[in-house]
Amino acid sequence: MRRRRAKIFAALGDETRLALVAKLCRGSDLSISELTETAADARISRQAVTKHLRVLENAGLVRCSRTGRERRFSYRPEAAEEMREYLEFVTAKWDEALERLKTFVES
Amino acid sequence: MRRRRAKIFAALGDETRLALVAKLCRGSDLSISELTETAADARISRQAVTKHLRVLENAGLVRCSRTGRERRFSYRPEAAEEMREYLEFVTAKWDEALERLKTFVES
DNA sequence: TTCATACGCAACCTCTAGGTTGCATACTAT
DNA sequence: ATAGTATGCAACCTAGAGGTTGCGTATGAA
């Protein structure tokens, strides 16, 4: 469980991959070469983009499907949603702690 | 902005650091040696924990303060909250895209 | 004062993330 | 059939992450 979370966060922990996610979450299916041109502000090679996409796919943030000679990548919302819930959980724990401290001080 | 997000996600993208965050978000101020004993399930050296804490601090996920010969670390909720909001934003973009697709198909 | 504790700093090691290039292959289009 | 496009695979490189150990220093306790 913790390993899975670490994997997903790590996948999001890179500017290039964040840019790719930002592109893909807009809804379009994009090929590797399309993603290479636009998503990465930095001039980055196609192979580098391919590797980043593999990382995102392994983390479950993206799915891929072949159509002819192309591989089109699309966003996959579950993983990010899980992480959002986890961060919510962490914040909730923190708020509980604050609350406990507050009532302790007041008593 | 994107750089900052990548930094925070990257800080969360490690099992050991996730364990530290999980400990600290419970509300207690903990010293490095306390965190070394408990938080890391794996036997890890104090120095390693120190480095992880530095990463968390640089990402703004944790704050530290000296008391005597100790440095006590405590959780800091802003960064995680920002990331939660960002993931919410990403999910919202995705949902918009789905909605557009749906109304397009229906028309 | 003396001893133990909690740390900082620095050197060092190993592995892998992120990047590149070159070449081969599989489709598409003409 | 041929040329161009989209990709896979493999070798390679470099910097940095994650880890360790050794040693010095400051603080708390006896």
mmCIF file of C-alpha atoms (C1' of nucleotides) in Angstrom:
data_model
loop_
_atom_site.group_PDB
_atom_site.id
_atom_site.type_symbol
_atom_site.label_atom_id
_atom_site.label_comp_id
_atom_site.label_asym_id
_atom_site.label_seq_id
_atom_site.Cartn_x
_atom_site.Cartn_y
_atom_site.Cartn_z
ATOM 1 C CA MET A 1 0.000 0.000 0.000
ATOM 2 C CA ARG A 2 2.663 2.456 1.033
ATOM 3 C CA ARG A 3 4.856 1.174 -1.759
ATOM 4 C CA ARG A 4 2.117 1.817 -4.269
ATOM 5 C CA ARG A 5 1.605 5.356 -3.016
ATOM 6 C CA ALA A 6 5.297 6.065 -3.141
ATOM 7 C CA LYS A 7 5.382 4.811 -6.704
ATOM 8 C CA ILE A 8 2.568 7.072 -7.842
ATOM 9 C CA PHE A 9 3.931 10.127 -6.048
ATOM 10 C CA ALA A 10 7.354 9.447 -7.497
ATOM 11 C CA ALA A 11 5.825 9.263 -10.965
ATOM 12 C CA LEU A 12 4.319 12.695 -10.371
ATOM 13 C CA GLY A 13 7.562 14.009 -8.965
ATOM 14 C CA ASP A 14 9.093 15.123 -12.229
ATOM 15 C CA GLU A 15 8.400 18.273 -14.220
ATOM 16 C CA THR A 16 8.324 16.561 -17.578
ATOM 17 C CA ARG A 17 5.886 13.927 -16.381
ATOM 18 C CA LEU A 18 3.698 16.551 -14.735
ATOM 19 C CA ALA A 19 3.563 18.323 -18.081
ATOM 20 C CA LEU A 20 2.548 15.084 -19.773
ATOM 21 C CA VAL A 21 -0.186 14.467 -17.231
ATOM 22 C CA ALA A 22 -1.385 18.043 -17.626
ATOM 23 C CA LYS A 23 -1.667 17.515 -21.382
ATOM 24 C CA LEU A 24 -3.394 14.185 -21.173
ATOM 25 C CA CYS A 25 -5.894 15.019 -18.456
ATOM 26 C CA ARG A 26 -7.434 17.443 -20.958
ATOM 27 C CA GLY A 27 -8.950 14.411 -22.557
ATOM 28 C CA SER A 28 -7.089 13.829 -25.791
ATOM 29 C CA ASP A 29 -5.401 10.626 -26.857
ATOM 30 C CA LEU A 30 -1.934 11.555 -27.985
ATOM 31 C CA SER A 31 0.834 9.681 -29.700
ATOM 32 C CA ILE A 32 4.402 9.674 -28.482
ATOM 33 C CA SER A 33 5.563 12.060 -31.184
ATOM 34 C CA GLU A 34 2.711 14.439 -30.521
ATOM 35 C CA LEU A 35 3.593 14.409 -26.848
ATOM 36 C CA THR A 36 7.246 14.924 -27.646
ATOM 37 C CA GLU A 37 6.560 18.075 -29.647
ATOM 38 C CA THR A 38 4.213 19.875 -27.324
ATOM 39 C CA ALA A 39 4.140 18.619 -23.769
ATOM 40 C CA ALA A 40 7.768 19.007 -22.913
ATOM 41 C CA ASP A 41 8.689 22.666 -22.909
ATOM 42 C CA ALA A 42 12.267 21.590 -22.768
ATOM 43 C CA ARG A 43 13.634 20.098 -25.934
ATOM 44 C CA ILE A 44 13.695 16.498 -25.031
ATOM 45 C CA SER A 45 14.217 13.468 -27.213
ATOM 46 C CA ARG A 46 11.433 11.121 -28.184
ATOM 47 C CA GLN A 47 13.121 8.294 -26.314
ATOM 48 C CA ALA A 48 13.151 10.292 -23.118
ATOM 49 C CA VAL A 49 9.426 10.953 -23.473
ATOM 50 C CA THR A 50 8.874 7.254 -24.088
ATOM 51 C CA LYS A 51 10.628 6.420 -20.838
ATOM 52 C CA HIS A 52 8.583 8.978 -18.931
ATOM 53 C CA LEU A 53 5.396 7.539 -20.377
ATOM 54 C CA ARG A 54 6.436 4.097 -19.256
ATOM 55 C CA VAL A 55 6.875 5.400 -15.722
ATOM 56 C CA LEU A 56 3.435 6.995 -15.807
ATOM 57 C CA GLU A 57 1.920 3.823 -17.179
ATOM 58 C CA ASN A 58 3.542 1.652 -14.517
ATOM 59 C CA ALA A 59 2.125 3.977 -11.902
ATOM 60 C CA GLY A 60 -1.331 3.624 -13.434
ATOM 61 C CA LEU A 61 -1.616 7.295 -14.297
ATOM 62 C CA VAL A 62 -1.863 6.685 -18.000
ATOM 63 C CA ARG A 63 -2.989 3.939 -20.304
ATOM 64 C CA CYS A 64 -1.829 3.151 -23.777
ATOM 65 C CA SER A 65 -3.314 1.447 -26.797
ATOM 66 C CA ARG A 66 -2.035 0.728 -30.266
ATOM 67 C CA THR A 67 -3.673 1.961 -33.408
ATOM 68 C CA GLY A 68 -1.651 0.959 -36.395
ATOM 69 C CA ARG A 69 1.925 2.071 -36.016
ATOM 70 C CA GLU A 70 1.053 4.526 -33.303
ATOM 71 C CA ARG A 71 0.680 4.145 -29.580
ATOM 72 C CA ARG A 72 -1.847 6.561 -28.238
ATOM 73 C CA PHE A 73 -1.731 7.476 -24.577
ATOM 74 C CA SER A 74 -4.668 8.611 -22.548
ATOM 75 C CA TYR A 75 -5.174 9.739 -18.984
ATOM 76 C CA ARG A 76 -6.437 7.383 -16.332
ATOM 77 C CA PRO A 77 -8.018 9.090 -13.327
ATOM 78 C CA GLU A 78 -7.984 6.384 -10.646
ATOM 79 C CA ALA A 79 -4.418 6.716 -9.423
ATOM 80 C CA ALA A 80 -4.479 10.497 -9.024
ATOM 81 C CA GLU A 81 -7.803 10.198 -7.281
ATOM 82 C CA GLU A 82 -6.392 7.687 -4.809
ATOM 83 C CA MET A 83 -3.555 10.045 -4.038
ATOM 84 C CA ARG A 84 -5.944 12.923 -3.583
ATOM 85 C CA GLU A 85 -7.860 10.847 -1.060
ATOM 86 C CA TYR A 86 -4.678 9.924 0.715
ATOM 87 C CA LEU A 87 -3.631 13.554 1.048
ATOM 88 C CA GLU A 88 -7.079 14.304 2.333
ATOM 89 C CA PHE A 89 -6.615 11.564 4.908
ATOM 90 C CA VAL A 90 -3.282 12.988 6.004
ATOM 91 C CA THR A 91 -4.768 16.436 6.378
ATOM 92 C CA ALA A 92 -7.667 14.978 8.347
ATOM 93 C CA LYS A 93 -5.272 13.288 10.750
ATOM 94 C CA TRP A 94 -3.454 16.557 11.208
ATOM 95 C CA ASP A 95 -6.690 18.415 11.890
ATOM 96 C CA GLU A 96 -7.726 15.800 14.436
ATOM 97 C CA ALA A 97 -4.419 16.301 16.190
ATOM 98 C CA LEU A 98 -4.916 20.053 16.252
ATOM 99 C CA GLU A 99 -8.383 19.561 17.635
ATOM 100 C CA ARG A 100 -7.144 17.272 20.393
ATOM 101 C CA LEU A 101 -4.492 19.794 21.311
ATOM 102 C CA LYS A 102 -7.046 22.584 21.384
ATOM 103 C CA THR A 103 -9.495 20.803 23.669
ATOM 104 C CA PHE A 104 -6.584 19.744 25.883
ATOM 105 C CA VAL A 105 -5.412 23.317 26.285
ATOM 106 C CA GLU A 106 -8.931 24.521 26.983
ATOM 107 C CA SER A 107 -9.620 21.925 29.663
ATOM 108 C CA MET B 1 4.923 26.481 -10.145
ATOM 109 C CA ARG B 2 5.283 23.182 -11.914
ATOM 110 C CA ARG B 3 8.757 22.876 -10.494
ATOM 111 C CA ARG B 4 7.428 23.360 -7.007
ATOM 112 C CA ARG B 5 4.771 20.705 -7.482
ATOM 113 C CA ALA B 6 7.296 18.269 -8.858
ATOM 114 C CA LYS B 7 9.491 18.904 -5.846
ATOM 115 C CA ILE B 8 6.721 18.182 -3.371
ATOM 116 C CA PHE B 9 5.515 15.083 -5.192
ATOM 117 C CA ALA B 10 9.063 13.837 -5.429
ATOM 118 C CA ALA B 11 9.467 14.339 -1.688
ATOM 119 C CA LEU B 12 6.403 12.171 -1.172
ATOM 120 C CA GLY B 13 7.637 9.621 -3.668
ATOM 121 C CA ASP B 14 9.655 7.532 -1.251
ATOM 122 C CA GLU B 15 8.440 4.910 1.196
ATOM 123 C CA THR B 16 10.635 6.031 4.037
ATOM 124 C CA ARG B 17 9.555 9.637 3.695
ATOM 125 C CA LEU B 18 5.903 8.622 3.437
ATOM 126 C CA ALA B 19 6.351 6.764 6.712
ATOM 127 C CA LEU B 20 7.855 9.867 8.289
ATOM 128 C CA VAL B 21 4.999 12.024 7.082
ATOM 129 C CA ALA B 22 2.498 9.462 8.354
ATOM 130 C CA LYS B 23 4.120 9.633 11.792
ATOM 131 C CA LEU B 24 4.341 13.378 11.952
ATOM 132 C CA CYS B 25 0.878 14.192 10.660
ATOM 133 C CA ARG B 26 -0.430 12.541 13.828
ATOM 134 C CA GLY B 27 0.549 15.721 15.561
ATOM 135 C CA SER B 28 3.612 14.953 17.629
ATOM 136 C CA ASP B 29 6.910 16.788 17.482
ATOM 137 C CA LEU B 30 9.583 14.151 17.153
ATOM 138 C CA SER B 31 13.342 14.222 17.314
ATOM 139 C CA ILE B 32 15.562 12.645 14.708
ATOM 140 C CA SER B 33 16.450 9.703 16.914
ATOM 141 C CA GLU B 34 12.816 9.090 17.791
ATOM 142 C CA LEU B 35 11.959 9.121 14.116
ATOM 143 C CA THR B 36 14.848 6.810 13.368
ATOM 144 C CA GLU B 37 13.645 4.186 15.822
ATOM 145 C CA THR B 38 10.003 4.017 14.931
ATOM 146 C CA ALA B 39 9.037 5.570 11.630
ATOM 147 C CA ALA B 40 11.283 3.571 9.381
ATOM 148 C CA ASP B 41 10.216 -0.039 9.416
ATOM 149 C CA ALA B 42 13.411 -0.872 7.644
ATOM 150 C CA ARG B 43 16.536 -0.591 9.735
ATOM 151 C CA ILE B 44 17.943 2.636 8.504
ATOM 152 C CA SER B 45 20.718 4.776 9.911
ATOM 153 C CA ARG B 46 20.135 8.067 11.661
ATOM 154 C CA GLN B 47 22.013 9.888 8.935
ATOM 155 C CA ALA B 48 19.720 8.486 6.278
ATOM 156 C CA VAL B 49 16.703 9.688 8.238
ATOM 157 C CA THR B 50 18.325 13.092 8.582
ATOM 158 C CA LYS B 51 18.694 13.329 4.823
ATOM 159 C CA HIS B 52 15.085 12.317 4.274
ATOM 160 C CA LEU B 53 13.950 14.933 6.752
ATOM 161 C CA ARG B 54 15.949 17.547 4.911
ATOM 162 C CA VAL B 55 14.158 16.616 1.698
ATOM 163 C CA LEU B 56 10.797 16.898 3.419
ATOM 164 C CA GLU B 57 11.755 20.225 4.927
ATOM 165 C CA ASN B 58 12.933 21.624 1.593
ATOM 166 C CA ALA B 59 9.611 20.607 0.109
ATOM 167 C CA GLY B 60 7.797 22.413 2.906
ATOM 168 C CA LEU B 61 6.146 19.280 4.227
ATOM 169 C CA VAL B 62 7.816 19.491 7.590
ATOM 170 C CA ARG B 63 9.252 22.148 9.816
ATOM 171 C CA CYS B 64 11.997 21.852 12.369
ATOM 172 C CA SER B 65 12.983 23.694 15.510
ATOM 173 C CA ARG B 66 15.751 23.270 18.001
ATOM 174 C CA THR B 67 15.169 22.643 21.666
ATOM 175 C CA GLY B 68 18.421 22.142 23.436
ATOM 176 C CA ARG B 69 20.494 19.482 21.776
ATOM 177 C CA GLU B 70 17.514 18.135 19.898
ATOM 178 C CA ARG B 71 15.869 19.093 16.648
ATOM 179 C CA ARG B 72 12.199 18.409 16.772
ATOM 180 C CA PHE B 73 10.301 17.987 13.533
ATOM 181 C CA SER B 74 6.655 18.674 13.081
ATOM 182 C CA TYR B 75 4.216 18.356 10.224
ATOM 183 C CA ARG B 76 3.274 21.318 8.090
ATOM 184 C CA PRO B 77 -0.022 20.973 6.259
ATOM 185 C CA GLU B 78 0.190 23.613 3.518
ATOM 186 C CA ALA B 79 2.219 21.709 0.953
ATOM 187 C CA ALA B 80 0.159 18.525 1.073
ATOM 188 C CA GLU B 81 -2.962 20.611 0.884
ATOM 189 C CA GLU B 82 -1.703 22.375 -2.237
ATOM 190 C CA MET B 83 -1.022 19.035 -3.860
ATOM 191 C CA ARG B 84 -4.441 17.771 -2.927
ATOM 192 C CA GLU B 85 -5.960 20.802 -4.605
ATOM 193 C CA TYR B 86 -3.838 20.257 -7.662
ATOM 194 C CA LEU B 87 -4.950 16.636 -7.983
ATOM 195 C CA GLU B 88 -8.500 17.828 -7.586
ATOM 196 C CA PHE B 89 -7.898 20.276 -10.412
ATOM 197 C CA VAL B 90 -6.504 17.544 -12.652
ATOM 198 C CA THR B 91 -9.484 15.322 -11.948
ATOM 199 C CA ALA B 92 -11.811 18.241 -12.676
ATOM 200 C CA LYS B 93 -10.162 18.818 -16.048
ATOM 201 C CA TRP B 94 -10.595 15.154 -16.845
ATOM 202 C CA ASP B 95 -14.244 15.213 -15.860
ATOM 203 C CA GLU B 96 -14.839 18.276 -18.036
ATOM 204 C CA ALA B 97 -13.304 16.419 -20.951
ATOM 205 C CA LEU B 98 -15.561 13.443 -20.358
ATOM 206 C CA GLU B 99 -18.544 15.721 -20.183
ATOM 207 C CA ARG B 100 -17.645 17.438 -23.450
ATOM 208 C CA LEU B 101 -17.262 14.064 -25.091
ATOM 209 C CA LYS B 102 -20.589 12.924 -23.769
ATOM 210 C CA THR B 103 -22.547 15.934 -24.997
ATOM 211 C CA PHE B 104 -20.739 15.694 -28.316
ATOM 212 C CA VAL B 105 -21.778 12.069 -28.776
ATOM 213 C CA GLU B 106 -25.333 12.845 -27.772
ATOM 214 C CA SER B 107 -25.740 15.721 -30.188
ATOM 215 C "C1'" DT C 1 33.968 16.715 35.973
ATOM 216 C "C1'" DT C 2 32.717 12.962 33.449
ATOM 217 C "C1'" DC C 3 29.816 10.131 30.677
ATOM 218 C "C1'" DA C 4 26.213 9.411 27.607
ATOM 219 C "C1'" DT C 5 23.088 11.334 24.291
ATOM 220 C "C1'" DA C 6 21.644 13.891 20.031
ATOM 221 C "C1'" DC C 7 23.269 15.653 16.654
ATOM 222 C "C1'" DG C 8 26.335 17.872 12.269
ATOM 223 C "C1'" DC C 9 29.684 17.232 8.771
ATOM 224 C "C1'" DA C 10 32.323 14.909 5.358
ATOM 225 C "C1'" DA C 11 33.924 11.150 2.687
ATOM 226 C "C1'" DC C 12 32.616 7.462 0.364
ATOM 227 C "C1'" DC C 13 29.900 3.778 -2.155
ATOM 228 C "C1'" DT C 14 26.396 1.858 -5.383
ATOM 229 C "C1'" DC C 15 22.557 2.025 -8.166
ATOM 230 C "C1'" DT C 16 19.346 4.130 -10.937
ATOM 231 C "C1'" DA C 17 16.831 8.103 -13.020
ATOM 232 C "C1'" DG C 18 17.002 10.806 -16.867
ATOM 233 C "C1'" DG C 19 19.026 11.675 -20.869
ATOM 234 C "C1'" DT C 20 21.326 10.688 -25.490
ATOM 235 C "C1'" DT C 21 22.491 8.303 -30.011
ATOM 236 C "C1'" DG C 22 22.337 4.744 -33.456
ATOM 237 C "C1'" DC C 23 20.061 1.317 -35.722
ATOM 238 C "C1'" DA C 24 16.195 -1.879 -36.758
ATOM 239 C "C1'" DT C 25 11.314 -2.539 -37.649
ATOM 240 C "C1'" DA C 26 6.556 -1.788 -38.805
ATOM 241 C "C1'" DC C 27 3.119 0.742 -40.728
ATOM 242 C "C1'" DT C 28 1.247 4.629 -44.325
ATOM 243 C "C1'" DA C 29 1.061 7.032 -48.161
ATOM 244 C "C1'" DT C 30 2.288 7.842 -53.045
ATOM 245 C "C1'" DA D 1 7.821 -0.524 -54.757
ATOM 246 C "C1'" DT D 2 9.542 3.289 -52.238
ATOM 247 C "C1'" DA D 3 9.975 6.830 -49.158
ATOM 248 C "C1'" DG D 4 8.709 8.761 -45.005
ATOM 249 C "C1'" DT D 5 6.755 8.344 -40.351
ATOM 250 C "C1'" DA D 6 6.167 6.255 -35.635
ATOM 251 C "C1'" DT D 7 8.068 3.495 -32.879
ATOM 252 C "C1'" DG D 8 11.137 -0.315 -30.305
ATOM 253 C "C1'" DC D 9 15.503 -1.824 -28.594
ATOM 254 C "C1'" DA D 10 20.107 -1.521 -26.871
ATOM 255 C "C1'" DA D 11 24.266 0.659 -25.498
ATOM 256 C "C1'" DC D 12 25.981 4.239 -23.255
ATOM 257 C "C1'" DC D 13 26.746 8.399 -20.230
ATOM 258 C "C1'" DT D 14 26.324 11.430 -16.071
ATOM 259 C "C1'" DA D 15 24.532 13.364 -12.008
ATOM 260 C "C1'" DG D 16 22.221 12.662 -8.060
ATOM 261 C "C1'" DA D 17 19.498 9.772 -4.702
ATOM 262 C "C1'" DG D 18 19.852 6.862 -0.948
ATOM 263 C "C1'" DG D 19 22.668 4.617 1.944
ATOM 264 C "C1'" DT D 20 26.816 3.875 5.140
ATOM 265 C "C1'" DT D 21 30.763 4.858 8.380
ATOM 266 C "C1'" DG D 22 33.830 7.672 11.089
ATOM 267 C "C1'" DC D 23 34.642 11.434 13.804
ATOM 268 C "C1'" DG D 24 33.820 15.893 15.978
ATOM 269 C "C1'" DT D 25 30.777 18.876 18.920
ATOM 270 C "C1'" DA D 26 27.271 20.438 22.018
ATOM 271 C "C1'" DT D 27 24.076 19.512 25.559
ATOM 272 C "C1'" DG D 28 21.997 16.939 29.563
ATOM 273 C "C1'" DA D 29 22.598 13.992 33.463
ATOM 274 C "C1'" DA D 30 25.241 11.796 37.414
#
